[in-house]
Amino acid sequence: MKKRTTRCLALLLAIVMVLSAMPIAMAEETTQTYTKVTSAAELTTGKYVLVTDTDYAPDYFDNGWVLATQPSVVDGKIENPTAGVWTLTVDTDGVVMTDAKGTSIAPKGGNTNGIQSGSYKWAASFASGKFTFAGTGDDTVTLASNKGNGNKFRAYKNSTVNGGYPHEFTLYKLTAAKEKVATPTASLAAGEVAKGTEVTFSCETEGATILYATDGTTFTEGTTATVNEDVTFTVKATKAGMDDSDEVQFAYTVKAEEPVQSLFKDGEQIVIYNPANMKACLLYTSDAADDR
């Protein structure tokens, strides 16, 4: 009895461990895409990776410096960055910069090189596709990278920055993932059907618009189509605020019509008799009529 109880407890513990790991596994499958910011208007509160011309980005605040990392940028996007993610809280009077560990950064104060932790609103400016983050008021400094010190970041005097410290950032913002419209289905499975058969397309996503094409490219809005000849329907569904569904194809062929079967064979003689008048009429079928 004791062994059975121990086994049950072990099984229950294993189930709990599996269930507790499921949300983590699901989260790991979600792709996080950071897309290049191309205008000042796109700088809104959100998560960002900030990359200099030397391909380095601020990582997190550590003992008077912001450490550096090198994200992988491909086609104007960064997929699933493992470091260098910052939360920028944007307001009309500046930007608060907070690293992945929850530490916000501020200039050391006044016209002094250095950086420290603390909530601070940096002045953000945009030119030629790049952003600059500078101090405000008495803080005449700019956030920049130091090539000679491991490419780490801190605030530098404007004169020092202009002397060659990378201080212009290309920003990549986390793109919110959209829900995808369900793939459409057809009322009849693809295959052979009778001429004139009507097919109905539907989608599980409520409010979705269904589009279909017979050439694969020219789509028409509609939920029904008639099969009068061999045809392949390419169908998709769309809805505002969601990603379009996958395209799906339904191919139909028209059944061949069976020829009308005659009651008589070629060459047979047919006699029609009228008993009232005692007369008979002899008819020939098909080819036999030509030989009479």
CSV table of C-alpha atoms in Angstrom, one decimal:
chain,number,residue,atom,x,y,z
A,1,MET,CA,0.0,0.0,0.0
A,2,LYS,CA,2.8,2.3,0.9
A,3,LYS,CA,4.6,1.6,-2.4
A,4,ARG,CA,1.4,2.3,-4.3
A,5,THR,CA,1.0,5.7,-2.6
A,6,THR,CA,4.6,6.6,-3.3
A,7,ARG,CA,4.1,5.8,-7.0
A,8,CYS,CA,0.9,7.9,-7.2
A,9,LEU,CA,2.7,10.8,-5.6
A,10,ALA,CA,5.6,10.5,-8.0
A,11,LEU,CA,3.2,10.4,-11.0
A,12,LEU,CA,1.3,13.4,-9.7
A,13,LEU,CA,4.6,15.3,-9.2
A,14,ALA,CA,5.6,14.5,-12.8
A,15,ILE,CA,2.3,15.7,-14.2
A,16,VAL,CA,2.6,19.0,-12.2
A,17,MET,CA,6.2,19.5,-13.6
A,18,VAL,CA,5.0,19.0,-17.2
A,19,LEU,CA,2.1,21.3,-16.8
A,20,SER,CA,4.2,24.0,-15.2
A,21,ALA,CA,6.7,23.8,-18.1
A,22,MET,CA,4.0,24.2,-20.8
A,23,PRO,CA,3.6,28.0,-20.6
A,24,ILE,CA,7.4,28.4,-20.9
A,25,ALA,CA,7.6,26.1,-23.9
A,26,MET,CA,4.7,28.0,-25.6
A,27,ALA,CA,6.4,31.3,-24.9
A,28,GLU,CA,9.6,30.1,-26.5
A,29,GLU,CA,7.8,29.3,-29.7
A,30,THR,CA,6.6,32.9,-30.1
A,31,THR,CA,8.8,34.9,-32.4
A,32,GLN,CA,9.5,38.4,-31.4
A,33,THR,CA,10.3,40.7,-34.3
A,34,TYR,CA,11.9,44.1,-33.9
A,35,THR,CA,11.4,46.2,-37.0
A,36,LYS,CA,13.5,49.2,-38.1
A,37,VAL,CA,12.0,52.6,-37.2
A,38,THR,CA,12.1,55.0,-40.1
A,39,SER,CA,10.4,58.2,-38.8
A,40,ALA,CA,10.3,60.3,-35.6
A,41,ALA,CA,6.5,59.6,-35.4
A,42,GLU,CA,7.2,55.9,-34.9
A,43,LEU,CA,9.0,56.6,-31.7
A,44,THR,CA,6.3,55.7,-29.2
A,45,THR,CA,6.4,53.9,-25.9
A,46,GLY,CA,7.5,50.3,-26.4
A,47,LYS,CA,10.5,47.9,-26.5
A,48,TYR,CA,13.5,48.7,-28.6
A,49,VAL,CA,17.0,47.7,-29.6
A,50,LEU,CA,19.3,50.7,-30.3
A,51,VAL,CA,22.1,50.0,-32.8
A,52,THR,CA,25.0,52.4,-33.6
A,53,ASP,CA,26.9,52.6,-36.9
A,54,THR,CA,29.6,50.3,-35.4
A,55,ASP,CA,26.9,47.6,-35.0
A,56,TYR,CA,26.9,47.8,-31.2
A,57,ALA,CA,23.9,48.4,-29.0
A,58,PRO,CA,23.5,49.3,-25.3
A,59,ASP,CA,22.8,46.2,-23.2
A,60,TYR,CA,22.2,47.0,-19.5
A,61,PHE,CA,23.5,49.4,-16.8
A,62,ASP,CA,26.5,48.1,-14.8
A,63,ASN,CA,28.7,50.0,-12.4
A,64,GLY,CA,28.7,53.4,-14.1
A,65,TRP,CA,28.6,52.1,-17.6
A,66,VAL,CA,26.1,50.6,-20.0
A,67,LEU,CA,27.5,47.4,-21.4
A,68,ALA,CA,27.6,46.8,-25.1
A,69,THR,CA,26.2,43.9,-27.2
A,70,GLN,CA,26.1,43.1,-31.0
A,71,PRO,CA,22.6,42.2,-32.2
A,72,SER,CA,22.0,40.4,-35.5
A,73,VAL,CA,20.2,42.7,-38.0
A,74,VAL,CA,18.9,41.0,-41.1
A,75,ASP,CA,16.8,42.8,-43.7
A,76,GLY,CA,15.9,45.6,-41.4
A,77,LYS,CA,14.7,43.3,-38.6
A,78,ILE,CA,16.0,41.7,-35.4
A,79,GLU,CA,14.4,38.3,-34.5
A,80,ASN,CA,14.3,37.2,-30.9
A,81,PRO,CA,17.1,39.4,-29.5
A,82,THR,CA,18.7,37.8,-26.4
A,83,ALA,CA,20.3,41.1,-25.2
A,84,GLY,CA,20.1,44.8,-25.6
A,85,VAL,CA,16.3,45.2,-25.2
A,86,TRP,CA,15.2,48.5,-23.7
A,87,THR,CA,11.9,50.0,-22.8
A,88,LEU,CA,11.5,53.6,-24.0
A,89,THR,CA,8.7,55.5,-22.3
A,90,VAL,CA,8.0,58.4,-24.6
A,91,ASP,CA,6.3,61.6,-23.5
A,92,THR,CA,6.0,65.1,-25.0
A,93,ASP,CA,8.9,66.3,-22.9
A,94,GLY,CA,11.3,63.4,-23.3
A,95,VAL,CA,12.2,59.7,-23.2
A,96,VAL,CA,12.8,57.6,-20.2
A,97,MET,CA,15.3,54.8,-21.0
A,98,THR,CA,15.0,51.5,-19.0
A,99,ASP,CA,17.2,48.4,-19.5
A,100,ALA,CA,16.0,44.8,-19.4
A,101,LYS,CA,16.8,44.6,-15.7
A,102,GLY,CA,14.4,47.5,-14.9
A,103,THR,CA,17.1,50.1,-14.4
A,104,SER,CA,16.6,53.6,-15.9
A,105,ILE,CA,19.7,55.6,-16.8
A,106,ALA,CA,20.5,59.3,-16.5
A,107,PRO,CA,23.5,61.6,-17.2
A,108,LYS,CA,26.0,62.0,-14.3
A,109,GLY,CA,24.9,65.7,-14.1
A,110,GLY,CA,25.9,68.9,-15.7
A,111,ASN,CA,28.6,69.1,-18.3
A,112,THR,CA,30.3,65.9,-17.0
A,113,ASN,CA,31.1,62.6,-18.8
A,114,GLY,CA,29.4,59.6,-17.2
A,115,ILE,CA,26.1,57.9,-16.5
A,116,GLN,CA,24.1,56.8,-13.5
A,117,SER,CA,20.9,55.1,-12.6
A,118,GLY,CA,17.8,57.1,-12.2
A,119,SER,CA,14.6,58.1,-13.9
A,120,TYR,CA,15.5,60.8,-16.5
A,121,LYS,CA,13.9,62.2,-19.6
A,122,TRP,CA,16.3,62.3,-22.5
A,123,ALA,CA,15.7,64.6,-25.5
A,124,ALA,CA,15.4,62.5,-28.6
A,125,SER,CA,16.1,63.9,-32.1
A,126,PHE,CA,15.8,62.3,-35.5
A,127,ALA,CA,17.7,63.0,-38.7
A,128,SER,CA,18.6,60.9,-41.8
A,129,GLY,CA,17.0,57.8,-40.3
A,130,LYS,CA,18.8,57.9,-37.0
A,131,PHE,CA,18.1,59.0,-33.4
A,132,THR,CA,20.2,60.9,-30.9
A,133,PHE,CA,19.6,61.0,-27.2
A,134,ALA,CA,20.9,64.1,-25.4
A,135,GLY,CA,20.7,65.6,-21.9
A,136,THR,CA,18.4,68.4,-21.2
A,137,GLY,CA,18.8,71.7,-19.3
A,138,ASP,CA,22.3,71.8,-17.7
A,139,ASP,CA,23.1,68.3,-18.9
A,140,THR,CA,25.0,69.2,-22.2
A,141,VAL,CA,25.8,65.6,-23.0
A,142,THR,CA,24.9,62.9,-25.5
A,143,LEU,CA,24.5,59.1,-25.0
A,144,ALA,CA,27.4,57.5,-27.0
A,145,SER,CA,29.6,54.5,-27.3
A,146,ASN,CA,33.3,54.4,-26.4
A,147,LYS,CA,35.3,52.4,-28.9
A,148,GLY,CA,38.4,52.3,-26.7
A,149,ASN,CA,36.5,50.9,-23.7
A,150,GLY,CA,34.8,47.8,-25.0
A,151,ASN,CA,32.3,49.9,-27.0
A,152,LYS,CA,30.4,50.5,-23.7
A,153,PHE,CA,28.0,53.4,-23.4
A,154,ARG,CA,27.6,56.5,-21.2
A,155,ALA,CA,26.9,60.2,-21.5
A,156,TYR,CA,29.7,62.4,-23.1
A,157,LYS,CA,30.2,66.1,-23.6
A,158,ASN,CA,29.1,67.3,-27.0
A,159,SER,CA,32.7,68.2,-27.9
A,160,THR,CA,33.8,64.7,-27.0
A,161,VAL,CA,31.0,63.0,-29.0
A,162,ASN,CA,31.7,65.1,-32.0
A,163,GLY,CA,35.3,63.9,-31.8
A,164,GLY,CA,34.3,60.4,-33.0
A,165,TYR,CA,32.2,58.6,-30.3
A,166,PRO,CA,29.3,56.8,-32.1
A,167,HIS,CA,26.1,58.5,-30.8
A,168,GLU,CA,23.6,58.0,-33.6
A,169,PHE,CA,21.2,55.1,-33.2
A,170,THR,CA,19.1,53.1,-35.6
A,171,LEU,CA,16.1,52.0,-33.6
A,172,TYR,CA,14.4,48.6,-34.0
A,173,LYS,CA,11.0,48.4,-32.3
A,174,LEU,CA,9.1,45.3,-31.2
A,175,THR,CA,6.3,44.6,-33.6
A,176,ALA,CA,3.1,43.5,-31.9
A,177,ALA,CA,2.1,40.1,-33.2
A,178,LYS,CA,-1.2,39.9,-35.0
A,179,GLU,CA,-3.7,37.1,-34.8
A,180,LYS,CA,-4.1,35.2,-38.0
A,181,VAL,CA,-7.4,34.7,-39.8
A,182,ALA,CA,-8.4,31.0,-40.0
A,183,THR,CA,-7.8,29.2,-43.3
A,184,PRO,CA,-11.1,28.9,-45.4
A,185,THR,CA,-12.9,25.6,-46.0
A,186,ALA,CA,-15.1,24.5,-48.9
A,187,SER,CA,-18.5,22.8,-48.6
A,188,LEU,CA,-17.5,20.1,-51.1
A,189,ALA,CA,-14.2,18.3,-51.1
A,190,ALA,CA,-12.0,18.9,-54.1
A,191,GLY,CA,-12.5,16.3,-56.8
A,192,GLU,CA,-15.0,15.3,-59.5
A,193,VAL,CA,-18.4,17.0,-59.5
A,194,ALA,CA,-21.4,17.4,-61.8
A,195,LYS,CA,-21.5,20.4,-64.1
A,196,GLY,CA,-23.3,23.3,-62.4
A,197,THR,CA,-22.4,22.2,-58.9
A,198,GLU,CA,-22.3,25.1,-56.4
A,199,VAL,CA,-19.4,25.3,-53.9
A,200,THR,CA,-19.6,27.4,-50.7
A,201,PHE,CA,-16.5,28.8,-49.0
A,202,SER,CA,-16.6,29.6,-45.3
A,203,CYS,CA,-14.2,30.8,-42.5
A,204,GLU,CA,-14.2,30.1,-38.8
A,205,THR,CA,-13.0,33.7,-38.0
A,206,GLU,CA,-16.1,35.7,-37.4
A,207,GLY,CA,-16.5,38.8,-39.6
A,208,ALA,CA,-13.8,37.6,-42.1
A,209,THR,CA,-14.1,38.5,-45.8
A,210,ILE,CA,-13.6,35.6,-48.2
A,211,LEU,CA,-11.9,36.1,-51.5
A,212,TYR,CA,-11.3,33.6,-54.3
A,213,ALA,CA,-9.6,33.5,-57.7
A,214,THR,CA,-9.6,31.1,-60.6
A,215,ASP,CA,-6.2,32.2,-62.0
A,216,GLY,CA,-4.4,32.2,-58.6
A,217,THR,CA,-4.0,36.0,-58.6
A,218,THR,CA,-7.1,38.0,-59.4
A,219,PHE,CA,-9.3,37.7,-56.3
A,220,THR,CA,-13.0,38.3,-56.1
A,221,GLU,CA,-15.0,38.7,-52.9
A,222,GLY,CA,-17.6,36.0,-52.5
A,223,THR,CA,-18.6,32.9,-50.6
A,224,THR,CA,-20.1,30.8,-53.5
A,225,ALA,CA,-18.9,29.7,-56.9
A,226,THR,CA,-20.3,27.4,-59.6
A,227,VAL,CA,-18.3,24.7,-61.3
A,228,ASN,CA,-19.1,24.6,-65.0
A,229,GLU,CA,-15.7,23.4,-66.2
A,230,ASP,CA,-12.5,22.1,-64.7
A,231,VAL,CA,-11.3,24.7,-62.3
A,232,THR,CA,-9.0,25.4,-59.3
A,233,PHE,CA,-10.2,27.9,-56.8
A,234,THR,CA,-7.5,29.8,-54.8
A,235,VAL,CA,-9.2,31.0,-51.6
A,236,LYS,CA,-8.1,33.3,-48.7
A,237,ALA,CA,-9.8,35.3,-45.9
A,238,THR,CA,-9.0,38.7,-44.5
A,239,LYS,CA,-10.1,40.8,-41.6
A,240,ALA,CA,-9.0,44.3,-40.4
A,241,GLY,CA,-6.5,44.2,-37.6
A,242,MET,CA,-5.5,40.6,-38.4
A,243,ASP,CA,-3.0,38.9,-40.7
A,244,ASP,CA,-4.5,37.4,-43.8
A,245,SER,CA,-5.2,33.6,-43.7
A,246,ASP,CA,-3.1,31.1,-45.6
A,247,GLU,CA,-4.2,30.6,-49.2
A,248,VAL,CA,-5.8,27.3,-49.9
A,249,GLN,CA,-6.7,25.6,-53.2
A,250,PHE,CA,-9.7,23.5,-54.2
A,251,ALA,CA,-9.5,21.8,-57.6
A,252,TYR,CA,-12.6,20.4,-59.3
A,253,THR,CA,-13.2,18.5,-62.5
A,254,VAL,CA,-16.5,18.2,-64.3
A,255,LYS,CA,-17.9,14.7,-64.7
A,256,ALA,CA,-18.2,13.6,-68.4
A,257,GLU,CA,-21.8,13.4,-69.6
A,258,GLU,CA,-22.9,9.9,-70.5
A,259,PRO,CA,-24.3,9.5,-74.1
A,260,VAL,CA,-28.1,8.9,-74.5
A,261,GLN,CA,-28.7,5.2,-75.1
A,262,SER,CA,-31.1,4.4,-78.0
A,263,LEU,CA,-33.8,1.8,-77.5
A,264,PHE,CA,-33.0,0.2,-80.8
A,265,LYS,CA,-29.8,-1.0,-82.4
A,266,ASP,CA,-28.6,0.3,-85.7
A,267,GLY,CA,-30.1,-1.5,-88.7
A,268,GLU,CA,-33.2,-2.8,-86.9
A,269,GLN,CA,-36.6,-2.7,-88.6
A,270,ILE,CA,-39.6,-1.2,-86.8
A,271,VAL,CA,-43.1,-1.9,-87.8
A,272,ILE,CA,-45.9,0.4,-86.8
A,273,TYR,CA,-49.4,-1.2,-87.3
A,274,ASN,CA,-52.7,0.7,-87.3
A,275,PRO,CA,-55.4,-2.0,-86.8
A,276,ALA,CA,-58.3,0.4,-87.4
A,277,ASN,CA,-57.2,1.0,-91.0
A,278,MET,CA,-55.4,-2.3,-91.3
A,279,LYS,CA,-52.3,-0.6,-92.4
A,280,ALA,CA,-48.7,-1.0,-91.4
A,281,CYS,CA,-45.7,1.3,-91.7
A,282,LEU,CA,-42.1,0.0,-91.9
A,283,LEU,CA,-39.3,2.1,-90.4
A,284,TYR,CA,-35.6,1.6,-90.3
A,285,THR,CA,-33.2,2.7,-87.6
A,286,SER,CA,-30.0,4.6,-88.3
A,287,ASP,CA,-27.8,3.1,-91.0
A,288,ALA,CA,-30.4,0.7,-92.2
A,289,ALA,CA,-32.5,3.6,-93.4
A,290,ASP,CA,-29.8,4.5,-95.9
A,291,ASP,CA,-30.0,1.0,-97.4
A,292,ARG,CA,-33.8,0.6,-97.9
